[in-house]
DNA sequence: CTGTTAGCGCCTTCAG
DNA sequence: CTGAAGGCGCTAACAG
């Protein structure tokens, strides 16, 4: 059942050379005479030899493995990210280990140490909150970390973010240009910098147009929960004099809010308009959403992967770099 | 930059014991005297010792790692699967390596050999097509493989599927009960067993009610492409006498079809009704879709993980088992 | 260009 | 219950 496969020794014996020569042929590092190389290759073929990557890793101290940890795997944002990272990493001989922090700082810490125990060569993470005290220990172990989508304030590391403030401002301004004077904000999660930046962009647009931000119509809640968007929309629309136009912080909250309007809140339909962060394949199909702010998710993943590989190759040197990518406003 | 961390030798020296004792304390396998154990633990604490998992794997021939390969990572189905597998695997000390086969049999073969070269302890896969000749080689290397969602015909392996035929039949019957006499089928991908089974269920419902299956209104296309659903809907509705009711093979095709009706095909709105496989968070928000067939995706992932771990623990013995989970019909 | 020789860090008999 | 010793499969000096 467990066929112990051929080793480099077997190949060396069959080819009548030393293990070092076999290793050289396999890795292609150093020059080997054509004829011996041919003998080695023949032996490899004959025995069906495959290098044992675990043994190699033990020796080289590199696993060619990258870890990624995110609050939730089952989100549109994460899966597009995973896809683009997979593409970039596979092309460079790396594999991707995924972990969910299940939105818990404790679990997040566990996953990070698990990954570093596995000796991954680098880590990409979407932090659960603004504070990641445990990341320092990972970096101290010599494993580079790149943040994506969100930033931890207490850590010095590379990051790939988007211009959250600019994107939110642009979308809010579009609503204003359409004639809306009163606009609410849905999903101002105070624990996540990304949400705070989007809120700041919304405020900037409102104030720039001389419009009032009504605290009654700013809802707080969890960023990654559909349920949260549903509840927020429900309670805000229950208030007298609720606005018609809303800026929504992300796709999950938009799904929740839309869901409310399609079911229990259907009485409010017909006079509600959204602008929302995140453009997804199904975005054009949702009602109410006039504008969405599209993030270049694939670029973000590719860039994060490249930054990480770069840092790995440079041995971790160089100071942290924060990339801000532009968003695109889409009108439906 | 690369702080070579403490090894089992360092711990042994500090604690004044042998490396064997340290190993025993760490693994908890064999009994160790309380006092020496305490000294070892103190030394571990002091040095911040972490076992090198790569070295352990080399010795034990187990990496505590599971690979998963799917045609596309960026799909709701895959991500829900990954999430549930991650949950089950993490609880058992395993990590998940993800790979995309990018819907290509050639790439699929590459990913499989990559995973087996990495000495993963098991593999879960959604095959790209019905034929996976390369899987046999993986199994021959002693690595168990579990199929999920789709089956490869030429391989003997465990599989976790749903009752595709029953689910499709039930949904089609619901449309019939609503009074529709003519129902089209969207997305009969001939290369994938899962799609063929859904088509068979649709046919069974139609024939059971004495209704005609009109080949003109059965569309073929790729299962995982939104674009495919769009094109199919477009060309079918362009034909004279197109039916009002449609069964759609999965979520991606439904998004595509809906998209067509929201844009270029808006003239056809108002007299089109769908029943579709797959229930997603945004499903209740899509128009036209009256019924959806919900798959127990989380259960599928958890079950696949458990079957795999089971087989790993049993050393691969036992004959292949195919699980068929029930679907649930949802009315919107 | 090629072979010999040490380990990488850990587990695991086998003696004591 | 504990220590000594060998080896998992590979790479990287170092000699030749």
XYZ file of C-alpha atoms (C1' of nucleotides) in Angstrom:
696
model
C 0.000 0.000 0.000
C 2.856 2.369 0.748
C 5.268 1.704 -2.101
C 8.494 3.304 -0.934
C 9.459 5.111 -4.080
C 12.861 5.305 -5.682
C 15.407 7.600 -4.070
C 18.320 9.492 -5.421
C 20.515 6.615 -4.314
C 18.636 4.150 -6.446
C 19.037 6.390 -9.442
C 22.727 6.854 -8.722
C 23.255 3.126 -8.482
C 21.394 2.303 -11.676
C 23.124 5.078 -13.586
C 26.484 4.195 -12.094
C 27.184 7.700 -10.831
C 27.172 9.490 -7.489
C 24.106 10.925 -5.848
C 25.591 14.370 -6.272
C 25.515 14.025 -10.025
C 21.927 12.930 -9.967
C 21.076 15.926 -7.828
C 22.832 18.181 -10.296
C 20.975 16.766 -13.251
C 17.659 17.083 -11.468
C 18.158 20.639 -10.287
C 20.095 21.733 -13.380
C 22.230 23.898 -11.151
C 25.714 22.892 -12.130
C 27.072 21.618 -15.400
C 27.103 17.877 -16.010
C 28.622 16.069 -18.931
C 26.077 15.248 -21.571
C 26.648 11.540 -21.505
C 26.361 11.090 -17.766
C 23.335 13.334 -17.738
C 21.748 11.084 -20.311
C 22.478 7.994 -18.215
C 20.953 9.679 -15.203
C 17.860 10.656 -17.112
C 17.482 7.139 -18.383
C 17.707 5.776 -14.858
C 15.187 8.346 -13.640
C 12.820 7.327 -16.390
C 13.308 3.653 -15.744
C 12.720 3.891 -12.006
C 10.014 6.518 -12.190
C 12.041 8.604 -9.791
C 10.491 11.711 -8.266
C 12.462 13.983 -5.986
C 11.259 13.981 -2.400
C 10.322 17.605 -1.858
C 10.154 17.232 1.890
C 13.744 16.066 2.088
C 14.774 18.871 -0.204
C 13.006 21.406 1.977
C 14.712 20.119 5.057
C 18.022 20.738 3.400
C 17.333 23.994 1.610
C 15.144 25.538 4.308
C 12.614 26.539 1.701
C 9.236 24.900 1.242
C 8.079 26.776 -1.851
C 4.862 27.289 -0.064
C 2.853 30.439 0.693
C 0.158 30.682 3.327
C -2.923 32.837 3.114
C -5.250 33.557 5.988
C -8.544 35.369 5.662
C -11.513 35.976 7.947
C -13.849 34.063 5.649
C -13.031 31.848 2.714
C -16.529 31.790 1.299
C -16.617 35.361 0.084
C -16.494 36.676 -3.438
C -13.618 38.912 -2.575
C -11.478 36.161 -1.156
C -12.068 33.700 -3.935
C -11.054 36.119 -6.656
C -7.990 36.869 -4.608
C -7.161 33.209 -4.178
C -7.559 32.638 -7.881
C -5.182 35.386 -8.902
C -2.635 34.423 -6.278
C -2.804 30.812 -7.315
C -2.078 31.831 -10.865
C 0.914 33.939 -9.945
C 2.327 31.493 -7.426
C 1.973 28.348 -9.488
C 3.828 30.065 -12.292
C 6.720 30.521 -9.891
C 6.755 27.048 -8.428
C 4.950 27.871 -5.203
C 1.854 26.330 -3.705
C -0.851 28.008 -1.702
C -2.039 26.909 1.733
C -5.305 28.505 2.770
C -6.583 29.029 6.295
C -9.611 30.764 7.703
C -9.293 32.872 10.821
C -13.073 32.638 11.199
C -13.093 36.326 12.104
C -11.485 35.608 15.442
C -8.226 37.141 16.565
C -7.464 34.061 18.606
C -7.947 31.738 15.665
C -6.018 34.110 13.486
C -3.040 33.824 15.810
C -3.319 30.040 15.762
C -3.379 29.885 11.985
C -0.399 32.142 11.735
C 1.688 30.023 14.045
C 0.522 26.899 12.271
C 1.708 28.332 8.987
C 5.017 29.416 10.421
C 5.458 25.996 12.001
C 4.939 24.575 8.560
C 7.792 26.796 7.467
C 5.903 28.524 4.704
C 8.144 30.919 2.820
C 5.715 33.796 3.170
C 2.245 34.770 4.295
C -0.512 36.886 2.792
C -3.237 37.920 5.138
C -6.485 39.790 5.379
C -6.475 40.713 9.043
C -9.641 40.341 11.070
C -9.136 43.643 12.822
C -6.693 46.503 13.051
C -4.577 44.818 15.669
C -2.357 41.877 14.908
C 0.128 41.648 17.752
C 1.116 38.117 16.739
C 2.364 39.078 13.300
C 5.552 40.492 14.767
C 6.595 37.073 16.004
C 6.119 35.616 12.533
C 8.266 38.266 10.964
C 10.887 37.752 13.665
C 11.051 34.151 12.541
C 12.124 35.474 9.167
C 8.824 34.914 7.356
C 7.677 37.923 5.337
C 4.044 38.980 5.639
C 1.974 41.002 3.172
C -1.345 42.520 4.153
C -4.080 42.777 1.609
C -7.347 44.718 1.593
C -6.880 45.754 5.220
C -4.038 47.073 7.266
C -2.899 46.285 10.788
C -1.847 49.455 12.494
C 0.697 48.009 14.863
C 2.784 46.144 12.311
C 5.413 47.171 9.814
C 4.775 45.116 6.699
C 4.038 45.398 2.995
C 0.433 45.956 2.066
C -1.771 46.040 -1.009
C -4.822 48.216 -0.556
C -7.204 50.212 -2.689
C -8.053 53.867 -2.512
C -11.045 53.315 -0.278
C -11.573 56.956 0.464
C -11.397 58.025 -3.156
C -13.690 55.235 -4.307
C -16.328 56.031 -1.717
C -16.124 59.747 -2.415
C -16.547 59.256 -6.132
C -19.597 57.052 -5.712
C -21.206 59.404 -3.217
C -20.576 62.327 -5.518
C -22.307 60.447 -8.301
C -25.407 60.095 -6.147
C -25.237 63.778 -5.316
C -24.908 64.662 -8.979
C -28.051 62.650 -9.580
C -29.857 65.050 -7.282
C -29.931 63.235 -3.967
C -29.483 65.594 -1.044
C -29.805 63.125 1.799
C -27.672 59.990 1.720
C -27.243 57.401 4.458
C -24.245 55.159 5.130
C -24.558 51.444 5.731
C -21.891 49.357 7.447
C -19.424 51.676 9.136
C -17.513 48.935 10.922
C -15.413 50.850 13.435
C -12.922 48.013 13.926
C -11.664 47.925 10.376
C -9.582 50.664 8.843
C -10.904 49.885 5.378
C -14.456 50.627 6.504
C -13.371 53.808 8.259
C -11.664 55.002 5.102
C -14.769 54.402 3.050
C -16.791 56.283 5.601
C -14.314 59.152 5.441
C -14.679 59.281 1.658
C -18.443 59.415 1.980
C -18.197 62.254 4.517
C -15.787 64.147 2.314
C -18.226 64.023 -0.584
C -21.146 65.098 1.567
C -19.305 67.954 3.179
C -17.785 69.003 -0.118
C -21.310 69.470 -1.429
C -22.455 71.247 1.705
C -24.744 68.392 2.678
C -25.348 67.188 6.210
C -24.205 63.779 7.439
C -27.018 62.518 9.607
C -25.739 60.254 12.344
C -29.159 58.698 12.671
C -28.663 57.260 9.235
C -25.182 55.915 9.661
C -25.268 52.264 10.628
C -22.509 50.286 12.259
C -22.047 46.584 11.878
C -19.819 43.734 10.781
C -18.210 44.038 7.406
C -18.418 40.409 6.371
C -21.964 39.575 7.331
C -24.919 39.540 5.023
C -27.122 39.421 8.091
C -25.581 42.655 9.278
C -26.640 44.467 6.129
C -30.140 43.111 6.429
C -30.559 44.263 10.029
C -29.043 47.652 9.350
C -31.337 48.348 6.409
C -34.316 47.173 8.385
C -33.691 49.379 11.404
C -32.733 52.453 9.423
C -35.759 52.328 7.148
C -37.952 51.889 10.189
C -37.012 55.380 11.292
C -39.220 58.258 10.187
C -37.800 60.380 7.408
C -35.247 57.866 6.188
C -33.319 58.943 3.085
C -33.810 57.377 -0.325
C -30.147 57.087 -1.225
C -27.569 54.946 0.560
C -23.911 54.264 0.344
C -23.123 50.659 1.260
C -19.738 49.637 2.513
C -19.320 46.331 0.640
C -20.938 43.476 -1.247
C -22.028 41.411 1.745
C -23.828 44.334 3.291
C -25.406 45.127 -0.038
C -26.716 41.599 -0.400
C -28.212 41.830 3.059
C -29.803 45.193 2.438
C -31.192 44.087 -0.924
C -32.533 40.962 0.675
C -34.463 43.010 3.186
C -36.014 45.066 0.435
C -36.974 41.954 -1.506
C -38.734 40.376 1.465
C -39.883 41.989 4.700
C -39.056 45.494 3.550
C -40.735 45.341 0.186
C -42.925 48.284 1.095
C -39.881 50.514 0.730
C -39.057 49.352 -2.769
C -39.317 51.784 -5.587
C -37.842 54.723 -3.780
C -34.483 53.353 -2.692
C -31.176 53.743 -4.526
C -27.777 52.345 -3.591
C -24.184 53.022 -4.341
C -22.028 50.202 -3.047
C -18.455 49.101 -2.817
C -17.592 45.905 -4.734
C -18.569 44.853 -8.206
C -19.344 41.156 -8.535
C -20.586 38.964 -11.362
C -24.119 39.231 -10.031
C -23.941 42.964 -9.274
C -25.671 44.040 -12.466
C -28.546 41.782 -11.509
C -29.319 43.323 -8.149
C -32.002 45.920 -7.964
C -31.575 49.278 -6.270
C -27.847 49.443 -6.931
C -27.159 52.276 -9.326
C -23.408 52.587 -8.743
C -20.797 50.157 -7.635
C -17.147 50.702 -6.840
C -15.126 48.013 -8.530
C -11.886 46.885 -6.953
C -9.123 45.411 -9.121
C -9.096 42.237 -7.075
C -7.111 40.126 -9.504
C -4.424 42.803 -9.705
C -4.342 43.004 -5.936
C -3.733 39.293 -5.591
C -1.124 39.228 -8.313
C 0.667 42.224 -6.864
C 0.638 40.824 -3.337
C 2.102 37.574 -4.625
C 4.802 39.399 -6.544
C 5.728 41.609 -3.615
C 5.997 38.566 -1.420
C 8.116 36.557 -3.844
C 10.299 39.558 -4.310
C 10.872 39.891 -0.641
C 11.572 36.203 -0.280
C 14.177 36.394 -2.993
C 15.781 39.436 -1.443
C 15.950 37.641 1.881
C 13.434 39.959 3.477
C 15.489 43.101 3.110
C 14.104 46.522 2.226
C 11.516 48.667 3.894
C 7.796 48.033 3.828
C 5.863 49.320 0.869
C 2.173 50.141 0.792
C 0.492 49.991 -2.595
C -2.794 51.790 -3.175
C -4.677 50.694 -6.256
C -7.383 52.747 -7.915
C -11.009 51.722 -7.975
C -13.429 52.146 -10.868
C -16.937 53.516 -10.618
C -19.518 51.515 -12.507
C -22.990 52.680 -13.365
C -25.661 50.060 -13.794
C 17.463 37.786 8.919
C 17.210 34.024 9.057
C 17.395 33.260 12.755
C 18.076 29.544 12.867
C 15.599 28.503 15.506
C 16.176 26.150 18.403
C 16.283 22.436 17.624
C 15.502 19.404 19.648
C 19.206 19.179 20.437
C 19.260 22.620 21.996
C 16.320 21.708 24.175
C 17.953 18.439 25.191
C 21.165 20.205 26.142
C 19.457 22.899 28.194
C 17.219 20.386 29.942
C 20.087 17.997 30.479
C 18.341 15.055 28.845
C 18.551 13.186 25.584
C 16.857 14.245 22.375
C 14.746 11.127 22.606
C 13.179 12.333 25.835
C 12.412 15.681 24.335
C 10.784 14.016 21.383
C 8.680 11.928 23.761
C 7.530 14.910 25.732
C 6.635 16.810 22.606
C 4.717 14.017 20.956
C 3.277 12.668 24.212
C 3.582 9.192 22.790
C 5.498 7.362 25.470
C 5.553 7.876 29.203
C 8.130 10.222 30.653
C 8.847 10.866 34.316
C 7.072 13.947 35.561
C 10.183 15.725 36.692
C 12.153 15.318 33.478
C 9.088 16.269 31.500
C 8.889 19.449 33.524
C 12.557 20.249 32.858
C 12.005 19.667 29.150
C 8.972 21.903 29.098
C 10.887 24.614 30.881
C 13.684 24.407 28.331
C 11.172 24.496 25.480
C 9.600 27.583 26.963
C 12.931 29.258 27.550
C 14.219 28.640 24.039
C 10.923 29.196 22.308
C 11.369 25.812 20.688
C 9.050 24.823 17.865
C 9.254 21.416 16.262
C 10.385 21.486 12.649
C 7.451 19.986 10.823
C 9.431 19.384 7.675
C 11.966 17.247 9.475
C 9.180 15.393 11.188
C 7.491 14.731 7.872
C 10.667 13.381 6.388
C 10.854 10.903 9.201
C 7.201 9.992 9.562
C 6.315 10.088 5.863
C 3.229 12.132 6.635
C 2.842 15.800 5.857
C -0.548 16.393 7.471
C -1.500 18.135 4.328
C -4.428 17.655 1.958
C -4.558 18.939 -1.598
C -7.638 20.122 -3.413
C -7.854 20.774 -7.115
C -10.817 22.372 -8.837
C -11.491 23.726 -12.314
C -12.045 27.241 -10.974
C -11.302 28.672 -7.570
C -13.407 31.762 -8.062
C -16.788 30.100 -7.736
C -19.193 30.161 -4.850
C -19.447 26.430 -4.927
C -15.732 25.887 -4.582
C -15.298 28.414 -1.824
C -18.062 27.020 0.329
C -16.459 23.654 -0.176
C -13.031 24.949 0.772
C -14.472 26.593 3.837
C -16.101 23.457 5.152
C -13.072 21.349 4.364
C -10.813 23.836 6.078
C -12.964 23.586 9.172
C -12.886 19.812 9.267
C -9.222 19.498 8.379
C -7.892 22.131 10.763
C -9.720 20.398 13.579
C -7.713 17.302 12.750
C -4.346 18.931 12.375
C -4.293 19.027 8.598
C -3.757 21.942 6.254
C -5.270 22.533 2.855
C -3.315 23.227 -0.316
C -5.457 24.575 -3.140
C -4.784 24.366 -6.858
C -6.755 25.334 -9.903
C -6.803 23.076 -12.926
C -8.062 26.056 -14.964
C -10.515 23.694 -16.665
C -7.709 22.023 -18.558
C -6.982 18.331 -18.368
C -3.313 19.004 -18.963
C -3.090 21.474 -16.103
C -5.120 19.144 -13.958
C -2.547 16.423 -14.461
C 0.249 18.840 -13.589
C -1.406 19.946 -10.378
C -2.020 16.376 -9.354
C 1.596 15.412 -9.790
C 2.700 18.577 -8.046
C 0.556 17.663 -5.076
C 1.789 14.114 -5.008
C 5.375 15.357 -5.287
C 4.649 17.466 -2.244
C 3.646 14.238 -0.561
C 0.208 15.399 0.459
C -1.564 12.751 2.507
C -4.660 12.885 0.353
C -6.380 14.711 -2.482
C -9.892 15.998 -3.032
C -10.786 16.907 -6.554
C -13.501 18.292 -8.736
C -12.509 16.832 -12.070
C -12.624 18.983 -15.173
C -14.154 16.246 -17.236
C -15.231 12.644 -17.024
C -11.809 11.318 -17.831
C -8.927 11.469 -15.405
C -6.376 8.930 -16.598
C -3.674 10.461 -14.398
C -5.488 9.821 -11.138
C -4.549 6.169 -11.228
C -0.868 7.027 -10.936
C -1.547 9.122 -7.850
C -3.430 6.321 -6.194
C -0.658 3.908 -7.130
C 1.695 6.137 -5.183
C -0.442 5.423 -2.153
C -2.262 8.754 -2.030
C -6.025 8.413 -1.617
C -8.257 10.531 -3.839
C -11.847 11.600 -3.218
C -13.994 13.054 -5.975
C -16.532 15.666 -5.152
C -19.434 17.085 -7.138
C -18.371 15.221 -10.248
C -17.222 11.741 -11.008
C -14.516 10.408 -13.261
C -15.713 7.319 -15.027
C -12.415 5.586 -15.483
C -11.265 5.672 -11.874
C -12.102 3.679 -8.784
C -12.218 6.169 -5.916
C -14.466 7.514 -3.196
C -16.862 10.234 -4.220
C -19.300 12.667 -2.661
C -22.081 13.675 -5.012
C -25.610 14.930 -4.805
C -28.735 13.434 -6.246
C -28.549 15.492 -9.401
C -31.260 13.623 -11.197
C -33.702 13.807 -8.305
C -33.045 17.480 -7.698
C -33.586 18.408 -11.314
C -36.698 16.279 -11.550
C -38.234 17.833 -8.471
C -37.619 21.370 -9.700
C -38.968 20.616 -13.143
C -42.047 19.015 -11.643
C -42.621 22.146 -9.594
C -42.678 24.199 -12.784
C -45.062 21.718 -14.330
C -47.324 21.875 -11.298
C -47.375 25.638 -11.743
C -48.943 25.069 -15.116
C -46.033 25.337 -17.517
C -46.318 22.888 -20.391
C -43.231 23.854 -22.327
C -39.929 24.029 -20.486
C -36.461 24.492 -21.949
C -33.137 23.308 -20.592
C -30.114 25.557 -20.312
C -26.563 24.269 -20.020
C -26.511 20.575 -20.874
C -22.717 20.238 -20.833
C -22.158 16.864 -22.479
C -18.659 16.460 -21.024
C -19.694 16.398 -17.405
C -21.635 13.593 -15.811
C -23.206 15.951 -13.293
C -24.778 17.986 -16.076
C -25.969 14.872 -17.850
C -27.634 13.644 -14.692
C -29.447 16.936 -14.250
C -30.599 16.753 -17.821
C -31.835 13.231 -17.237
C -33.843 14.417 -14.226
C -35.414 17.153 -16.291
C -36.325 14.687 -19.020
C -37.797 12.280 -16.514
C -40.086 14.983 -15.141
C -41.181 16.065 -18.601
C -41.858 12.578 -19.824
C -43.559 11.622 -16.589
C -46.029 14.427 -17.226
C -46.436 13.490 -20.857
C -44.756 16.671 -22.051
C -42.438 16.947 -25.015
C -38.751 17.712 -24.682
C -37.976 20.071 -27.518
C -34.402 19.688 -28.673
C -34.502 23.163 -30.174
C -34.742 24.481 -26.650
C -32.023 22.450 -25.052
C -28.776 24.390 -25.010
C -25.299 22.987 -24.635
C -22.391 24.874 -23.157
C -19.737 25.067 -20.488
C -20.851 24.490 -16.944
C -18.616 27.025 -15.227
C -19.042 30.006 -17.503
C -21.352 32.904 -16.907
C -20.777 33.894 -20.502
C -22.086 30.545 -21.597
C -25.414 31.116 -19.860
C -25.735 34.535 -21.425
C -25.141 33.277 -24.942
C -27.423 30.321 -24.511
C -30.321 32.419 -23.256
C -29.764 34.911 -26.033
C -29.802 32.395 -28.838
C -32.691 30.362 -27.493
C -34.961 33.346 -26.947
C -34.154 34.536 -30.437
C -35.940 31.512 -31.826
C -39.607 31.839 -32.620
C -41.949 30.209 -30.121
C -39.476 29.990 -27.254
C -40.923 28.672 -23.996
C -41.492 30.814 -20.943
C -40.111 28.360 -18.406
C -36.519 27.144 -18.194
C -34.505 24.775 -16.143
C -30.942 26.019 -15.660
C -28.112 23.681 -14.906
C -26.241 25.736 -12.289
C -25.590 29.130 -10.708
C -23.074 30.417 -13.234
C -25.397 29.723 -16.116
C -28.244 31.332 -14.216
C -26.240 34.484 -13.638
C -25.455 34.630 -17.328
C -29.037 34.063 -18.382
C -30.339 36.610 -15.909
C -27.777 39.063 -17.099
C -29.019 38.739 -20.637
C -32.562 39.448 -19.552
C -31.456 42.490 -17.561
C -29.624 44.012 -20.510
C -29.849 43.169 -24.188
C -32.761 40.797 -23.686
C -34.916 43.041 -21.575
C -37.708 42.796 -24.101
C -38.302 39.231 -22.947
C -38.663 40.140 -19.307
C -41.966 39.608 -17.597
C -42.776 36.324 -19.219
C -39.764 34.243 -18.234
C -39.492 31.928 -15.249
C -36.500 29.874 -14.104
C -35.832 26.886 -11.980
C -32.115 26.523 -11.374
C -29.614 24.324 -9.640
C -27.647 25.992 -6.812
C -28.856 28.237 -4.055
C -26.445 31.056 -3.202
C -26.597 34.019 -0.841
C -27.682 36.246 -3.692
C -30.168 33.768 -5.188
C -33.249 35.290 -3.542
C -32.281 38.597 -5.120
C -32.267 37.438 -8.715
C -35.352 37.963 -10.753
C -37.000 35.254 -12.852
C -35.816 32.452 -10.591
C -38.810 30.886 -8.930
C -37.175 27.652 -7.763
C -33.669 26.751 -6.887
C -32.163 23.414 -6.004
C -29.985 23.825 -2.958
C -26.982 21.564 -2.510
C -25.687 20.817 0.985
C -22.255 22.120 0.075
C -20.892 22.386 3.589
C -21.931 18.814 4.317
C -20.303 17.674 1.102
C -17.001 19.255 2.043
C -17.087 17.957 5.572
C -17.988 14.477 4.415
C -15.292 14.411 1.764
C -12.729 15.470 4.353
C -13.879 12.801 6.776
C -13.857 10.069 4.164
C -10.358 11.066 3.181
C -9.011 11.193 6.731
C -10.635 7.872 7.395
C -8.953 6.302 4.447
C -5.616 7.816 5.401
C -5.902 6.380 8.880
C -6.871 2.986 7.535
C -3.859 3.036 5.250
C -5.977 3.264 2.136
C -7.727 -0.065 2.593
C -11.384 -0.746 1.873
C -13.388 -0.421 -1.276
C -14.521 2.862 -2.801
C -17.726 4.358 -1.521
C -19.960 6.784 -3.383
C -22.128 9.051 -1.251
C -25.206 10.714 -2.735
C -26.565 13.593 -0.715
C -30.077 14.929 -1.072
C -30.846 18.362 -2.451
C -33.556 20.712 -1.222
C -36.007 22.569 -3.410
C -36.429 26.215 -2.494
C -39.216 28.434 -3.677
C -38.501 32.153 -3.879
C 33.260 17.918 -14.470
C 32.584 14.289 -10.644
C 32.659 11.731 -6.133
C 32.951 11.809 -1.035
C 31.281 13.485 3.030
C 28.579 15.899 6.233
C 24.782 17.186 7.966
C 19.361 19.479 7.719
C 16.008 18.112 12.508
C 13.494 14.632 13.845
C 11.777 9.872 15.303
C 12.506 5.234 16.834
C 14.298 0.949 17.584
C 17.447 -1.117 20.761
C 20.036 -1.498 24.951
C 20.532 -0.171 29.492
C 11.767 5.096 32.185
C 15.977 6.935 29.543
C 20.126 7.397 26.329
C 22.779 6.250 22.223
C 22.755 5.692 17.457
C 21.133 5.253 12.904
C 18.738 6.944 9.101
C 14.555 9.446 6.449
C 16.261 11.717 1.135
C 18.463 15.396 -0.296
C 22.016 19.275 -1.118
C 26.334 21.729 -0.717
C 30.911 22.267 0.340
C 35.195 20.381 -0.512
C 38.453 17.689 -2.773
C 39.962 15.418 -6.635
